[in-house]
Amino acid sequence: MATIRDIAKLAGVSVTTVSRVLNNHPYVSDKKKEAVLKVIEEINYKRNIHAVHLSKGFSNLIGVVLPKIDHPYFSSIVEGISEEAIKHHLQLVLFQTNYEPAKELEALELLRGTLLDGVIFCSRAISFDVLKEYKNAGPIVLCEDSDQSHFPSLSIPHEQAFQFGLDYLISKGHTKIAFTLGRMEGPNSKKRRKAYKTKMKELGEPIRSEWIFDKCLSITDGKQLMEKLQHLEKKPTAFFVTNDQVAAGILLSAEQYKIKIPQDIAILSFDNQPIADIMGITTIEIPIRKMGKLAVQSIIHCKEKREQTNKKMTLPFRLIERKTV
Amino acid sequence: MATIRDIAKLAGVSVTTVSRVLNNHPYVSDKKKEAVLKVIEEINYKRNIHAVHLSKGFSNLIGVVLPKIDHPYFSSIVEGISEEAIKHHLQLVLFQTNYEPAKELEALELLRGTLLDGVIFCSRAISFDVLKEYKNAGPIVLCEDSDQSHFPSLSIPHEQAFQFGLDYLISKGHTKIAFTLGRMEGPNSKKRRKAYKTKMKELGEPIRSEWIFDKCLSITDGKQLMEKLQHLEKKPTAFFVTNDQVAAGILLSAEQYKIKIPQDIAILSFDNQPIADIMGITTIEIPIRKMGKLAVQSIIHCKEKREQTNKKMTLPFRLIERKTV
DNA sequence: CCTTGACCTGAAACGCGTTTCATACATTAT
DNA sequence: ATAATGTATGAAACGCGTTTCAGGTCAAGG
């Protein structure tokens, strides 16, 4: 493999000059620049990117950690991230963690080892205390409704949004409201639970733990929910679910249980993915792609200013009324 | 930042010994090993990964190029790739190309620049001739039903599978069969078209170009298909579609057009994603995750043996009979 | 005429872990 | 007893682009 020194020799200039040409530094005479370019062309020289990274100390790689790429919510975030990353010539390194802390740590270790210029947590399982140990390793952004003030975070206000959704259901005459969560102890879920508690108290309704369903994320989960519903002694009149996939699962299996939606049970979900449009699901839109985009911008900001921000960014949500409430 | 030389000094050994400890080389006495480990612990030393990459000449990064991560087919492949990659301590760099050749080339250039140890094409837009120029840049695997013999490829036999599907529809009494494709000129689509042509000839049925629908990939596309169907003068009795998403879109909008499935129109699709199970879609299963897994293994194989294979790997498909045919 | 600053160039140092090669002692095998 | 292995260790070279620093030229400003 040819090196910059070979080129320097062949072009009759110094390695510095070659480097300058490679990096578009202005202080190179046209004559030398041409000579260098000519040699580069002739021997089909390719820069050794590892050497570049070693010298510069960074890599234009950013880590994206998420539990499962094969879920519309996460693949949408990644799409948002990807679009923005391309604009800034950043590459994405994917960490599919399945919520295993060890795999999340791997990304953080690579951040510390400067392989990654930053890490975006689309969701996380590791504790906040562990995360804080990597505070100085490089830019970290969290896509969650976070109360901490150590890392920038990015989310809709889940508590407000959930209350808003509950108010909507209540305005439609519902008071018997069940709900589902992705992960009971996830940061966003905690907010949703809190909102539920508050609102049920307001209504004077009891909190029935059997009306709170954990680990509901996919269409399949939604389908199974209908099965579980059969065994419930007291049945809710509305379901406020994790996302459009769960809602879709419910809709798709409602018929076989002879349940009419929204007459028997109303369904309200989050996200507003394409499937919500197609199936007529009433949902609270989350600007998922926008979140991804802003996450990248935040990383870039931290990187350029060489400063750690801890800005909490709150994105807007909105109700999309369709046919399930 | 502390370097390996600092450690050597503090531990009273040579840098070589430190490197050996770091790499678990057996020829280090327990005494020295302990001393080194102790110093590493004390000063919280972290290896500079760029220096490692520069020395070793590779990076444990592999590129994954695909048009859109936000599609179940591709996110499933990536999931398969990811699971296998984790086992081998490889990281994935994602290239979302939208089928723009320039972005595919970016991945190839990074392969040539040794940032990437290999590239997996989940789908591609660039021509084969261009691809061949990167033959020596490093391992490249194509997830497509390919006729070339320059790169390893990985796919179900699309022509056979499509014929098989057609035979199945024919056995159910259909001869008026329309079909959809993702990209008319994609390698897999070509095979499917070929199979269609052959089979229609056998049947003595004409090839109606208006029964061939291009760019059908998503649920939304499936929905729009039903709209287009209305304007067809002569209507097919069966639809053989790109994937389960398109089938789902058809099913979800069939009711509004008062079309009964399978009575009025039978639907057969590819993939066997979870949605096919939930909606009762009859489909031809493609082992998508397995493809991802094998793609990684192929890259590793090429990397280790330092040889370019060009093996064409054919995976099995199978019919999953459900309720749409 | 002299100072200042923009422009141009290159030698050498820098970033840092890995690998090769030479050396030396301890075992085993013959 | 001697040759052949295996174990252990370190100096120096290697991978290669970037950056700093010093030195030099030339035109504009005072």
PDB file of C-alpha atoms in Angstrom, chain A residues 68-80 82-83 94 96 245 273-275 278 289, chain B residues 64-81 94-99 122-123 180-183 188 192 215-222 241-249 269-276 283 286 288-289:
ATOM      1  CA  LYS A  68     -34.315  -4.314  18.918  1.00  0.00           C
ATOM      2  CA  ILE A  69     -34.016  -2.885  15.469  1.00  0.00           C
ATOM      3  CA  ASP A  70     -36.909  -5.003  14.317  1.00  0.00           C
ATOM      4  CA  HIS A  71     -39.521  -2.789  15.888  1.00  0.00           C
ATOM      5  CA  PRO A  72     -41.109   0.104  14.013  1.00  0.00           C
ATOM      6  CA  TYR A  73     -40.507   2.578  16.811  1.00  0.00           C
ATOM      7  CA  PHE A  74     -36.785   1.939  16.829  1.00  0.00           C
ATOM      8  CA  SER A  75     -36.335   1.558  13.131  1.00  0.00           C
ATOM      9  CA  SER A  76     -38.079   4.896  12.725  1.00  0.00           C
ATOM     10  CA  ILE A  77     -35.752   6.597  15.143  1.00  0.00           C
ATOM     11  CA  VAL A  78     -32.811   5.080  13.349  1.00  0.00           C
ATOM     12  CA  GLU A  79     -34.169   6.342  10.082  1.00  0.00           C
ATOM     13  CA  GLY A  80     -34.319   9.846  11.518  1.00  0.00           C
ATOM     14  CA  SER A  82     -29.523   8.128   9.669  1.00  0.00           C
ATOM     15  CA  GLU A  83     -30.883  10.938   7.558  1.00  0.00           C
ATOM     16  CA  LEU A  94     -25.622  -0.154  15.640  1.00  0.00           C
ATOM     17  CA  GLN A  96     -28.783  -4.086  19.344  1.00  0.00           C
ATOM     18  CA  GLN A 245     -48.536  -2.054  17.009  1.00  0.00           C
ATOM     19  CA  GLN A 273     -46.962   5.019  12.482  1.00  0.00           C
ATOM     20  CA  PRO A 274     -48.296   4.262   8.991  1.00  0.00           C
ATOM     21  CA  ILE A 275     -50.250   1.308  10.319  1.00  0.00           C
ATOM     22  CA  ILE A 278     -54.241   2.402   7.520  1.00  0.00           C
ATOM     23  CA  ARG A 289     -37.948  10.790  13.190  1.00  0.00           C
TER      24      ARG A 289
ATOM     25  CA  VAL B  64     -24.527  -3.220   6.187  1.00  0.00           C
ATOM     26  CA  VAL B  65     -26.064  -1.535   3.208  1.00  0.00           C
ATOM     27  CA  LEU B  66     -29.794  -1.427   2.727  1.00  0.00           C
ATOM     28  CA  PRO B  67     -32.260   1.023   1.224  1.00  0.00           C
ATOM     29  CA  LYS B  68     -34.432   1.634   4.257  1.00  0.00           C
ATOM     30  CA  ILE B  69     -34.088   0.303   7.757  1.00  0.00           C
ATOM     31  CA  ASP B  70     -37.705   1.102   8.436  1.00  0.00           C
ATOM     32  CA  HIS B  71     -39.013  -1.899   6.558  1.00  0.00           C
ATOM     33  CA  PRO B  72     -39.642  -5.230   8.266  1.00  0.00           C
ATOM     34  CA  TYR B  73     -37.726  -7.196   5.673  1.00  0.00           C
ATOM     35  CA  PHE B  74     -34.569  -5.179   6.159  1.00  0.00           C
ATOM     36  CA  SER B  75     -34.846  -4.749   9.875  1.00  0.00           C
ATOM     37  CA  SER B  76     -35.232  -8.524  10.123  1.00  0.00           C
ATOM     38  CA  ILE B  77     -32.096  -9.128   8.113  1.00  0.00           C
ATOM     39  CA  VAL B  78     -30.247  -6.647  10.255  1.00  0.00           C
ATOM     40  CA  GLU B  79     -31.485  -8.423  13.337  1.00  0.00           C
ATOM     41  CA  GLY B  80     -30.093 -11.677  12.017  1.00  0.00           C
ATOM     42  CA  ILE B  81     -26.843  -9.993  11.094  1.00  0.00           C
ATOM     43  CA  LEU B  94     -25.347   0.986   8.884  1.00  0.00           C
ATOM     44  CA  PHE B  95     -25.685   2.486   5.435  1.00  0.00           C
ATOM     45  CA  GLN B  96     -29.199   3.537   4.652  1.00  0.00           C
ATOM     46  CA  THR B  97     -29.005   4.264   0.975  1.00  0.00           C
ATOM     47  CA  ASN B  98     -32.480   4.805  -0.297  1.00  0.00           C
ATOM     48  CA  TYR B  99     -31.083   3.006  -3.322  1.00  0.00           C
ATOM     49  CA  CYS B 122     -29.011  -6.493   1.794  1.00  0.00           C
ATOM     50  CA  SER B 123     -30.077  -5.017  -1.502  1.00  0.00           C
ATOM     51  CA  THR B 180     -46.409  -7.243  -7.470  1.00  0.00           C
ATOM     52  CA  LEU B 181     -42.709  -6.515  -7.175  1.00  0.00           C
ATOM     53  CA  GLY B 182     -40.554  -4.328  -5.013  1.00  0.00           C
ATOM     54  CA  ARG B 183     -38.269  -3.078  -7.731  1.00  0.00           C
ATOM     55  CA  ASN B 188     -34.878 -11.087  -7.181  1.00  0.00           C
ATOM     56  CA  ARG B 192     -39.838 -13.752 -10.219  1.00  0.00           C
ATOM     57  CA  LYS B 215     -42.803  -0.548  -6.307  1.00  0.00           C
ATOM     58  CA  CYS B 216     -45.050  -2.454  -3.966  1.00  0.00           C
ATOM     59  CA  LEU B 217     -43.308  -2.854  -0.659  1.00  0.00           C
ATOM     60  CA  SER B 218     -45.344  -1.490   2.198  1.00  0.00           C
ATOM     61  CA  ILE B 219     -48.757  -1.817   3.767  1.00  0.00           C
ATOM     62  CA  THR B 220     -49.633   1.486   2.165  1.00  0.00           C
ATOM     63  CA  ASP B 221     -48.656   0.144  -1.231  1.00  0.00           C
ATOM     64  CA  GLY B 222     -50.953  -2.805  -0.634  1.00  0.00           C
ATOM     65  CA  VAL B 241     -47.435 -10.161  -3.794  1.00  0.00           C
ATOM     66  CA  THR B 242     -43.996  -8.944  -2.849  1.00  0.00           C
ATOM     67  CA  ASN B 243     -44.229  -9.516   0.860  1.00  0.00           C
ATOM     68  CA  ASP B 244     -46.516  -9.791   3.859  1.00  0.00           C
ATOM     69  CA  GLN B 245     -46.783  -6.042   4.213  1.00  0.00           C
ATOM     70  CA  VAL B 246     -48.364  -5.673   0.817  1.00  0.00           C
ATOM     71  CA  ALA B 247     -50.684  -8.570   1.611  1.00  0.00           C
ATOM     72  CA  ALA B 248     -51.634  -6.933   4.891  1.00  0.00           C
ATOM     73  CA  GLY B 249     -52.417  -3.680   3.130  1.00  0.00           C
ATOM     74  CA  SER B 269     -47.141 -13.404  -0.336  1.00  0.00           C
ATOM     75  CA  PHE B 270     -43.523 -13.853   0.653  1.00  0.00           C
ATOM     76  CA  ASP B 271     -41.602 -13.615   3.933  1.00  0.00           C
ATOM     77  CA  ASN B 272     -43.759 -14.963   6.766  1.00  0.00           C
ATOM     78  CA  GLN B 273     -43.273 -12.075   9.113  1.00  0.00           C
ATOM     79  CA  PRO B 274     -45.278 -12.005  12.371  1.00  0.00           C
ATOM     80  CA  ILE B 275     -48.010  -9.991  10.682  1.00  0.00           C
ATOM     81  CA  ALA B 276     -48.679 -12.898   8.335  1.00  0.00           C
ATOM     82  CA  THR B 283     -47.198 -16.918   2.521  1.00  0.00           C
ATOM     83  CA  ILE B 286     -38.061 -16.798   3.553  1.00  0.00           C
ATOM     84  CA  ILE B 288     -34.593 -13.815   6.528  1.00  0.00           C
ATOM     85  CA  ARG B 289     -32.787 -13.901   9.855  1.00  0.00           C
TER      86      ARG B 289
END
